[in-house]
Structures are given as structure tokens and as C-alpha cells.
Coordinates of C-alpha atoms and ligand atoms in Angstrom, one line a residue:
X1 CA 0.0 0.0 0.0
X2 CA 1.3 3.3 -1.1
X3 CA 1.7 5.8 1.6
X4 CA -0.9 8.1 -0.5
X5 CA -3.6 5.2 0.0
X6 CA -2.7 4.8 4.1
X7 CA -3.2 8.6 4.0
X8 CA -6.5 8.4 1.9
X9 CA -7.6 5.5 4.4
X10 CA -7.4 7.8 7.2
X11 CA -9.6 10.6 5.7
X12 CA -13.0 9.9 7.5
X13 CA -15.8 9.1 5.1
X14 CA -19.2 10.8 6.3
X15 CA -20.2 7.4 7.9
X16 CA -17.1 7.3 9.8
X17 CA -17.5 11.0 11.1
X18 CA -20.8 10.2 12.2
X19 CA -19.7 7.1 14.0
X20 CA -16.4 8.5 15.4
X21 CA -17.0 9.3 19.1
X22 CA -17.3 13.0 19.6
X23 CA -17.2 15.3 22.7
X24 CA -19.5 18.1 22.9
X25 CA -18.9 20.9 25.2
X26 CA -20.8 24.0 24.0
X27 CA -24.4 23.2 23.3
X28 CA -27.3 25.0 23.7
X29 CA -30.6 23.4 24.9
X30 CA -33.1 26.0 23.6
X31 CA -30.5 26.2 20.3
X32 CA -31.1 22.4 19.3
X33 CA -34.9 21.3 19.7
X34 CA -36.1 19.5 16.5
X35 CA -39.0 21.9 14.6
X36 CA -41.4 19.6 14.8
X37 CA -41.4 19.4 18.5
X38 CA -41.4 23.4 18.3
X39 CA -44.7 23.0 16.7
X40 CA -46.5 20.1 18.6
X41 CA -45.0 21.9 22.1
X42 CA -46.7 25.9 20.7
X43 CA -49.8 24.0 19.7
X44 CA -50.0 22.3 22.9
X45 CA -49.4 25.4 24.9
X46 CA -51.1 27.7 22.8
X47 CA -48.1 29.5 22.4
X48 CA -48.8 32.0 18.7
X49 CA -45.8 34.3 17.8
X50 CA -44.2 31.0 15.5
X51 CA -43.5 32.8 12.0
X52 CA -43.8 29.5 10.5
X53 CA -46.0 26.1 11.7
X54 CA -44.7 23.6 8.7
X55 CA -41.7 22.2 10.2
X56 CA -39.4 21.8 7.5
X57 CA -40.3 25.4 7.2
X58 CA -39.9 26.2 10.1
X59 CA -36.2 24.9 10.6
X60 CA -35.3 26.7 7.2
X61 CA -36.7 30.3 9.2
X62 CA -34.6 29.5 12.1
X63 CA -31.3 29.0 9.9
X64 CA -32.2 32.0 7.8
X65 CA -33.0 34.4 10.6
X66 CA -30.1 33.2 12.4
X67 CA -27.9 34.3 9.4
X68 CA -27.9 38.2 9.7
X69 CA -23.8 38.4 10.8
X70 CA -24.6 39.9 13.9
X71 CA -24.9 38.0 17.5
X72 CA -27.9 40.6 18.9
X73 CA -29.7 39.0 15.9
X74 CA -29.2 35.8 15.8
X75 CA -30.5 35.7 19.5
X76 CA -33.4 37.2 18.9
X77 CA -34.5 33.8 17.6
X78 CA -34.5 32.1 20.6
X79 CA -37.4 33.7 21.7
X80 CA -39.5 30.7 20.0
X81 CA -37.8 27.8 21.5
X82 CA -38.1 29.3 24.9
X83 CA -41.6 30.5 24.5
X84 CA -42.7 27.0 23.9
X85 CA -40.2 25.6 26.7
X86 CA -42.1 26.9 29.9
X87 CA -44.0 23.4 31.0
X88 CA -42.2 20.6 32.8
X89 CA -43.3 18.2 30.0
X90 CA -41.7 20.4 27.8
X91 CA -38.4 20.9 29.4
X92 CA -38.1 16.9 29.8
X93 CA -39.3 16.5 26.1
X94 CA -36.9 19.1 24.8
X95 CA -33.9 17.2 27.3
X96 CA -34.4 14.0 26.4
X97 CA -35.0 14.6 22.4
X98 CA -31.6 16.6 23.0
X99 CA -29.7 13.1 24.4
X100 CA -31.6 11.3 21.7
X101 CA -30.5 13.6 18.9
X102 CA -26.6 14.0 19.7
X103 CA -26.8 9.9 20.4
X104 CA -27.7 9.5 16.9
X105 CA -25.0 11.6 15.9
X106 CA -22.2 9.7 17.7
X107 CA -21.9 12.1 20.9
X108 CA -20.6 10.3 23.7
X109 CA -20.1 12.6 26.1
X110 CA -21.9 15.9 26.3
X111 CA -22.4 19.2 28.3
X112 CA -25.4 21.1 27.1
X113 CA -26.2 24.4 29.1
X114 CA -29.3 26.2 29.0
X115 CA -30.3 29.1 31.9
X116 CA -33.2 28.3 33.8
X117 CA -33.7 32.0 34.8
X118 CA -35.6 31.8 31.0
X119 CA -38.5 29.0 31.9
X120 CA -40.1 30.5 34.4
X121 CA -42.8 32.2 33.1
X122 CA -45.2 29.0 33.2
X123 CA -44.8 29.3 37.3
X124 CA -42.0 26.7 37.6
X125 CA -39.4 27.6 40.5
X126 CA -35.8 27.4 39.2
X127 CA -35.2 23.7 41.1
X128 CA -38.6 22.5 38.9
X129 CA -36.8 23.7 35.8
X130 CA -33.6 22.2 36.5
X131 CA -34.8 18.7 37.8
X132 CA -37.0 18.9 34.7
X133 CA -34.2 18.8 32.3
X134 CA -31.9 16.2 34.4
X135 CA -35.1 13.7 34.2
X136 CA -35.4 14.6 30.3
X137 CA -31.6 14.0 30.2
X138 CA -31.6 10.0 31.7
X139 CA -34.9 9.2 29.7
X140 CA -32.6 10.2 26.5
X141 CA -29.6 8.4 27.9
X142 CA -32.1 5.1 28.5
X143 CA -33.6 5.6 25.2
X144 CA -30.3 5.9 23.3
X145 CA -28.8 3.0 25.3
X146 CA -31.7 1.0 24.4
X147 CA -31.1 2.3 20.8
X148 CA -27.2 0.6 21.0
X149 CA -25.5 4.1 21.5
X150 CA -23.6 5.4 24.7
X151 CA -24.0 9.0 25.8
X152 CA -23.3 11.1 28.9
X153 CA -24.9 14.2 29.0
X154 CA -24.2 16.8 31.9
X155 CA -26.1 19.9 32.7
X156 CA -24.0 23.6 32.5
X157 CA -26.6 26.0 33.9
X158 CA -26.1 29.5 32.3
X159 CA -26.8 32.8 33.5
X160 CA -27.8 35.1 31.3
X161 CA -25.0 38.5 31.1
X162 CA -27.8 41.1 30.5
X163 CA -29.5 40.1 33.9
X164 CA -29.0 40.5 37.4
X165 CA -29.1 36.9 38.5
X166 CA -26.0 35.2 38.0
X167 CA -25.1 34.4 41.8
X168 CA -28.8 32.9 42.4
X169 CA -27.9 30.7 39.3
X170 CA -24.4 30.2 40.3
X171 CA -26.1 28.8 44.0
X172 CA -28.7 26.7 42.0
X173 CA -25.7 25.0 40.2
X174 CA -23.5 24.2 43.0
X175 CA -26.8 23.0 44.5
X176 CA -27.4 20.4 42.1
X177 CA -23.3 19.6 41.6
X178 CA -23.2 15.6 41.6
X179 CA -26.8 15.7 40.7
X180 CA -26.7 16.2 36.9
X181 CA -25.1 19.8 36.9
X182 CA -21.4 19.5 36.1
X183 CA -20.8 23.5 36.1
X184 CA -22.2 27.4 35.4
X185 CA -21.7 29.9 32.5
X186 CA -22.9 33.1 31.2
X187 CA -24.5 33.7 27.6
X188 CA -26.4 36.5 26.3
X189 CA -25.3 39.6 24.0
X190 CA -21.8 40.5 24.6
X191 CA -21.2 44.0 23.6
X192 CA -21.8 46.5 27.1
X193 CA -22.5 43.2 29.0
X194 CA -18.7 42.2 30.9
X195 CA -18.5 39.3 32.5
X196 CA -17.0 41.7 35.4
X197 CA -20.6 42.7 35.9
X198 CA -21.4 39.1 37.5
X199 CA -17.7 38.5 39.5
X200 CA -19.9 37.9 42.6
X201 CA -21.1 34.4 41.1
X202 CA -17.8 33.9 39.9
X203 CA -15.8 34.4 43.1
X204 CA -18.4 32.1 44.8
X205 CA -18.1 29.2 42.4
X206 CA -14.2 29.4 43.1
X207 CA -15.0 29.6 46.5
X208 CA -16.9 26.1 46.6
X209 CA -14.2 25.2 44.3
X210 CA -17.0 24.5 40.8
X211 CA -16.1 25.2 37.5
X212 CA -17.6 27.6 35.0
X213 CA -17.0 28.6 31.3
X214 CA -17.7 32.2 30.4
X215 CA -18.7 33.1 26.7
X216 CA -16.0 35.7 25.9
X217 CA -14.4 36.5 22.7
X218 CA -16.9 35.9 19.8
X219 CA -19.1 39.3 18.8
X220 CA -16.7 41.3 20.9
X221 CA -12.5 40.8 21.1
X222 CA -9.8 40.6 23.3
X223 CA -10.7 42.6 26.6
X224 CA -13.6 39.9 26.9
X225 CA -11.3 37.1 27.0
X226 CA -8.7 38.8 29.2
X227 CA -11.5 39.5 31.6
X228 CA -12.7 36.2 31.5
X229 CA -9.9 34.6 32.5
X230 CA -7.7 37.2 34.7
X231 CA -11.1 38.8 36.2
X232 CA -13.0 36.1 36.6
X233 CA -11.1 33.2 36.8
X234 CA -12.8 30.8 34.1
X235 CA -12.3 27.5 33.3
X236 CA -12.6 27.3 29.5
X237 CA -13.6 30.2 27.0
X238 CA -17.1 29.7 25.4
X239 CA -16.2 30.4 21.9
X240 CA -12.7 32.4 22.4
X241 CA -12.7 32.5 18.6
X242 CA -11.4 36.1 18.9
X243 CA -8.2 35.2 20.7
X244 CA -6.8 35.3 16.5
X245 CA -6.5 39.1 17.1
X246 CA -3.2 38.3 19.2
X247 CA -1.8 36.2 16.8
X248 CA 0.7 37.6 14.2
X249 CA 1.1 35.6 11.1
X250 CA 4.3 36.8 9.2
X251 CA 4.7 36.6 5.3
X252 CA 7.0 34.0 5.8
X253 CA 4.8 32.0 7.6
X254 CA 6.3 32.5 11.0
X255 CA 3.7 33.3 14.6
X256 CA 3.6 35.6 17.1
X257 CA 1.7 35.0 19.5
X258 CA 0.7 38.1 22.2
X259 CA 1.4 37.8 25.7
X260 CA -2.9 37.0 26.2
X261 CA -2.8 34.0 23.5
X262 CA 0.7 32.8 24.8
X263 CA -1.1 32.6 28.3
X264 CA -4.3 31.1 26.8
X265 CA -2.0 28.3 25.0
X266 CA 0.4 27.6 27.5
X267 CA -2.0 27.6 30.6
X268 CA -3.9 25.0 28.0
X269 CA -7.5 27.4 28.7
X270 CA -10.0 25.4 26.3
X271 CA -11.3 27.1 23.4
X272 CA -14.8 26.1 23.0
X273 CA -15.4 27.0 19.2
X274 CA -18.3 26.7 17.5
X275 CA -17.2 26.9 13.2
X276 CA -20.8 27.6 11.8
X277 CA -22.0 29.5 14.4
X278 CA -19.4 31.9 13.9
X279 CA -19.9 32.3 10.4
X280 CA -23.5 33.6 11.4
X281 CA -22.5 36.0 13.6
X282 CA -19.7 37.1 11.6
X283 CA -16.5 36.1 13.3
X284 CA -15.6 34.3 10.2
X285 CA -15.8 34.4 6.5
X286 CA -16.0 30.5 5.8
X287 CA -14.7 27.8 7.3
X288 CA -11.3 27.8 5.5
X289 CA -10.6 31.1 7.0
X290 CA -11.4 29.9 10.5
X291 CA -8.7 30.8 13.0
X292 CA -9.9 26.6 14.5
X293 CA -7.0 25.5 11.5
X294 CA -4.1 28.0 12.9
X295 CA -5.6 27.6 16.5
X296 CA -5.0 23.8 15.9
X297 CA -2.0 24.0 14.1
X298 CA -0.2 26.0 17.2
X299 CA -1.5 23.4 19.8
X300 CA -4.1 25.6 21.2
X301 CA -6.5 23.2 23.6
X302 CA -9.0 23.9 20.3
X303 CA -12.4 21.9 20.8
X304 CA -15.4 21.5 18.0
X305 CA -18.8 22.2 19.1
X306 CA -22.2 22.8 17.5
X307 CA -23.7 25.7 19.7
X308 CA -27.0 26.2 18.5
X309 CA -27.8 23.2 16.4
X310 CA -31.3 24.4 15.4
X311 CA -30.0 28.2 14.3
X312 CA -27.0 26.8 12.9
X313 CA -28.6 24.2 10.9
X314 CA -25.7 21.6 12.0
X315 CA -24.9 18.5 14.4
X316 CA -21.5 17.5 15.7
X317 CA -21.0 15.6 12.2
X318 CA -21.7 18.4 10.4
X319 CA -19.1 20.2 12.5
X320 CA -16.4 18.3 11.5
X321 CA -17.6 17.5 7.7
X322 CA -17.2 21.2 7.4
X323 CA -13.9 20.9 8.8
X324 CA -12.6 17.8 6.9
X325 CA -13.2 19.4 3.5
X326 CA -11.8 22.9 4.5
X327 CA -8.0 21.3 6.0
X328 CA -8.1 17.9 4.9
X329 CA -8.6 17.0 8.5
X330 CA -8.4 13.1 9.7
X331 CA -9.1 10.8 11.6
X332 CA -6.1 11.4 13.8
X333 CA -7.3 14.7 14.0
X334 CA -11.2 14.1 15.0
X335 CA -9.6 12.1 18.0
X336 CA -7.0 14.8 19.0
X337 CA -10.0 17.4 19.3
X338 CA -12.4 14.7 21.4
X339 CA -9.9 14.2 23.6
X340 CA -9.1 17.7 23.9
X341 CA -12.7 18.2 25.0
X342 CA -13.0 15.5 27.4
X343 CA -10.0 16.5 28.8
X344 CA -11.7 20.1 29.2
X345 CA -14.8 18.8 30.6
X346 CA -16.2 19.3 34.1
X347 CA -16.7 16.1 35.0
X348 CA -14.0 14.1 37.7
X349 CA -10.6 13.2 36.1
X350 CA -10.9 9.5 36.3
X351 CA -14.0 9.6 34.6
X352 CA -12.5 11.8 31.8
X353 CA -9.4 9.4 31.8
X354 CA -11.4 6.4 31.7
X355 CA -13.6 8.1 28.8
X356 CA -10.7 8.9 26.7
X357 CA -8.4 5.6 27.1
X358 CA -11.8 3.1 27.1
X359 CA -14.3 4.7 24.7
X360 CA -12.8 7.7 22.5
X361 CA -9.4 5.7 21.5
X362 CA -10.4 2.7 20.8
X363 CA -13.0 4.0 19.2
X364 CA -11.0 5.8 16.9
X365 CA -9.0 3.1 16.8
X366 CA -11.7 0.9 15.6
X367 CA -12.4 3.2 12.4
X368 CA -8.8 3.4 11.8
X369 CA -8.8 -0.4 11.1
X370 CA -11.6 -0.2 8.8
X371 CA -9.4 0.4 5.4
X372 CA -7.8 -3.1 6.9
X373 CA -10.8 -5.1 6.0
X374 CA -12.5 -3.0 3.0
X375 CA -12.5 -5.5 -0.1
X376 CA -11.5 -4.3 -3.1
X377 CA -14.3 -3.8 -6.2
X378 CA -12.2 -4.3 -9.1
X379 CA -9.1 -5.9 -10.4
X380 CA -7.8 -2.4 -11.4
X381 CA -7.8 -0.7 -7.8
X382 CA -5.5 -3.5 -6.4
X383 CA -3.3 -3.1 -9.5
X384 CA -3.1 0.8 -8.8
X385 CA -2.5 -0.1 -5.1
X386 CA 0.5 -2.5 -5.9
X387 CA 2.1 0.2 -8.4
Ligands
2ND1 O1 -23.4 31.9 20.8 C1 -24.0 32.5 21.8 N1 -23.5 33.6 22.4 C2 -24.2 34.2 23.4 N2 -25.3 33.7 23.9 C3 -25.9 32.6 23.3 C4 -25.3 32.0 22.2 N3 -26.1 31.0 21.9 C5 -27.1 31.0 22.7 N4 -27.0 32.0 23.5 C6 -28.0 32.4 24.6 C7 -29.4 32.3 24.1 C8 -30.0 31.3 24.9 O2 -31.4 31.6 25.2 C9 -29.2 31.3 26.2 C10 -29.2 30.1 27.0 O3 -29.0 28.9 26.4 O4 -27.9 31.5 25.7
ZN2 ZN1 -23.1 29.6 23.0

């Protein structure tokens, strides 16, 4: 076998990228729910502001309205899936459909945030909301076990930036740590909203030593990730796309990185990104011109996630189809960034060891056999091969 044809075997056919086990770590629950469950849930609640009640059509206004290149837009959308999220059924529907979904997709390990703060307007206290999801959550992990998959799915519980209840939120999530809440975080519009504003929830969390990501670094630049992480201590970046503006890239190739990405890389802070998402707000052109190929070139800890997979039109698959066409990414380099995110995650380190050496690798492994065992169609191909 030629070394062109080894190299060809490891480039992941669409089967094998759905297949390959993937780590999600930024994932919204009101940014994935399927349309037609959007429909069924505003019919059942009577909720009437849906611009569209065909499904298919539906999912196509999402994408589109979510397309407008700026982040205060694209968020407008959600008013929808949290309008029709404000029952208990609903939340466990929407939860469970979620651990169903990403399942299917080959997810086997997953941290999908949502802020309760936003499902309360049906008269559910913040602990019904939570509990809600977490029940939705282990119905989806049953279901997809019975289904022959393998998921964990962990609850981040956001705040949201533009509010004024990010400690309460930060209190409900060490509440429910060990009980299906593995950490915090804080979404929202990001322009005249600093994560400095909330340092009170932060400074607890590190107090009862929990662990939060902060979205910093995608509609607005570097201050927001220097506060992030110098301010308010975080864990990982949601997004962090932005820390590009302290990289130099010379004419003749050469990097220089500034002393905020230097600290970012070295102290190994993971970069949740989030490739199409970004291309709707505007933080990238395409996804050739994604700072995730120079980001994972200089050994940033770069992670692939969906972020809203409902706005975004996309799945964890998608993700990294987008990816494999635009660098000629592998196999070898699907499993670098799963086990850069279950390293990241907020679950215990023997748990994250034991999911990378004992599901992610051989998993990989397992696909990277495959060319082994693939029979040839034709006389000719084994002839090329042996030239
Ligand atoms: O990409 C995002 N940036 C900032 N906020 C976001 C993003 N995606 C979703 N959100 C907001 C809207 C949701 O209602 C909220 C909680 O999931 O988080
Ligand atoms: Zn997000």
C-alpha cells in the first residue's frame, strides 16, 4: 500500500465522522430542539408568535433568521424555543429529544447548558426547571442506550449576562453539583454586558471550588477574554474564537503569539469554538478562514462544538464535515480534538481518563482499522494499489 492510499484510508468518510466518538462541550438546549417538536409543544401550549408552523419550514426560518452576521440578531431567535419551553413536560421532552439527537449523531459525552432563569414564566421555580431537564436528560440516555448508543450528558446551567441573577444561578448549580449539573456559565449579547458585571457568582463558584466557562471573545474581542480569565477566573472560553486578534502571522509563515494567546496556550484554557456558528454571527468568513486551522496547528486546547444546532442548521458531524473538507482533516485529528474536549470537561478526572483511554481511543482506533478489512471492487484498484 502506497503511503498516498494509508493517507486516503485515514480521511473519515461521512459514515465514519458520524460514527467516530465525539465530545461536545458548548451546546445550547433551547439552540437544538427539533421543529417539529417546536410545533407540537406551541400547539399544545397555545403559544402563537411562530412565524412558520410547517416544520421543514420552520427549521429553514430559524437558519435563515439566524444568518444576519450579527450576534444581537441571531439571538433574537430564541425567543420561540423558549416560549414554547415553559412546561415541565416540555423541558423533559426538549432534554431527552436533545440526548436522543446528539446519540444518533455519535456524541458520547456531552455538556449542554441552557439558563433556567428563561422557563419560568409558566410558574416553575428554578429547582422545577432544573430537575426537569436532568429527568429529560436519563430518559434520553435510556432511550439511546436501548437504541445501541452510549451518551453522557451533563447539565452547565447559564446565566444570562444582561440580567441581574447570576449568583442565584451560580447557587442553584452548586446546589445540584453531583446531581446532573457538572458547572455554570454566562451567555447573552456581549457588547456592554462584561463578564466583570457578575464577579460575585464567579468568586463564589471558586469559593466552593466548581467550575464555570464564560462566553467571551466571539461578537466582541480581546478585553472579553482577558476578563474572562484574569477577572473572573474561568475554566474554558465559550467560543474564544477572537483570541486570533493576538496572533501575528508573518509573510514568511512565521507566529507571534501576544502575551494574552501565549497565556491562553500555555496555561492550556480550552477554546470552546463553534465553526458555523461563527460564520453567522460574523466572526468568520468560511470555514477555510477559520482561526480553529491556525488555533489547531499552534496546539491551542481547540475543541469543536455545535452551539446552536437548530440556528446553525448543523450536528457535531456536520461540524467536522465542514472541517474535513476545508484542511483535509483526519481521523487522527477528529480524535486529537475529542480528547481535547474530554479532557476540558467538568466532570471528575478518572472519569474523563477512563472516557478517553476506554471509549474515545479505541474507538478511533476501531475506524482506523476499517481500510484493513475493506475489499477491493475491481481488479484495477488492487493493481493501482500495488504500483
Ligand atoms: O453563541 C451564543 N452567544 C451568546 N449567547 C448565546 C449563544 N447561543 C445561545 N445564547 C444564549 C441564548 C439562549 O437563550 C441562552 C441560554 O441557552 O444563551
Ligand atoms: Zn453559545
Amino acid at each position: 500500500m502506497t503511503s498516498e492510499t494509508a493517507q486516503k484510508a485515514n480521511t473519515p468518510s461521512s459514515d465514519q465522522i458520524r460514527r467516530a466518538p465525539k465530545v461536545l462541550l458548548h451546546d445550547h438546549l433551547d439552540g437544538g430542539l427539533r421543529p417539529g417538536t417546536i410545533v407540537e409543544l406551541a400547539r399544545a401550549s397555545g403559544y402563537t408568535q411562530l412565524p412558520e408552523t410547517d416544520p421543514a419550514k420552520l427549521g429553514v426560518w430559524f437558519h435563515e433568521a439566524a444568518d444576519s452576521g450579527s450576534l444581537e440578531r441571531y439571538l433574537e431567535t430564541f425567543s420561540h424555543t423558549v416560549g414554547v419551553m415553559q412546561s415541565r413536560e416540555s423541558l423533559v421532552r426538549v432534554a431527552r429529544e436533545c440526548a436522543e439527537d446528539l446519540a444518533e449523531d455519535g456524541v458520547v459525552y456531552a455538556e449542554v447548558r441552557y439558563a433556567p432563569e428563561q422557563h419560568l414564566e409558566g410558574g416553575l421555580s428554578l429547582e422545577e426547571v432544573v430537575e426537569a431537564v436532568n429527568e429529560g436528560f436519563r430518559e434520553g440516555e435510556r432511550i439511546a442506550r436501548e437504541n445501541g448508543h452510549r451518551i453522557r450528558v451533563g447539565a452547565l446551567l447559564t446565566a444570562m449576562r444582561h440580567a441581574a441573577r447570576a449568583l442565584e444561578i451560580a447557587e442553584l448549580a452548586n446546589r445540584y453539583r453531583d446531581l446532573g449539573v457538572v458547572g455554570f456559565d454566562i451567555a447573552g449579547a456581549e457588547a456592554g454586558h462584561p463578564p466583570t458585571r457578575h464577579l460575585d457568582a464567579f468568586e463564589y463558584l471558586k469559593r466552593e471550588n466548581n467550575h464555570f466557562t464564560i462566553h467571551a471573545g466571539e461578537a466582541f474581542g480581546l478585553p472579553s477574554i482577558w476578563q474572562a480569565l484574569q477577572w473572573c477566573g474561568a475554566d474554558r472560553l465559550g467560543h474564544g474564537v477572537r483570541i486570533i486578534d493576538d496572533i501575528q502571522v508573518h509573510a514568511d509563515g512565521s507566529v507571534k503569539l501576544g502575551r494574552l494567546a501565549s497565556y491562553v496556550r500555555d496555561k492550556r484554557i480550552p477554546l470552546e469554538l463553534c465553526p458555523s456558528s461563527n460564520l453567522q454571527t460574523g466572526a468568520a468568513d468560511s470555514y477555510a478562514a477559520h482561526p480553529i486551522g491556525l488555533l489547531r496547528r499552534l496546539h491551542f486546547r481547540a475543541t469543536v462544538n455545535t452551539d446552536n444546532r437548530l440556528m446553525s442548521h448543523t450536528s457535531m458531524s456536520r461540524e467536522f464535515e465542514h472541517l474535513v473538507d476545508a484542511f483535509g482533516y483526519t481521523l487522527d485529528d477528529m480524535q486529537w480534538f475529542s480528547v481535547n474536549a474530554m479532557k476540558s470537561s467538568f466532570i471528575p478526572f478518572d472519569e474523563r481518563l477512563a472516557m478517553i483511554n476506554d471509549v474515545i481511543k479505541p474507538g478511533y482506533a476501531e475506524l482506523k482499522s476499517e481500510w484493513l478489512f475493506r475489499q477491493t471492487t475491481s481488479t484495477s484498484d488492487s493493481a493501482t494499489e500495488e504500483g
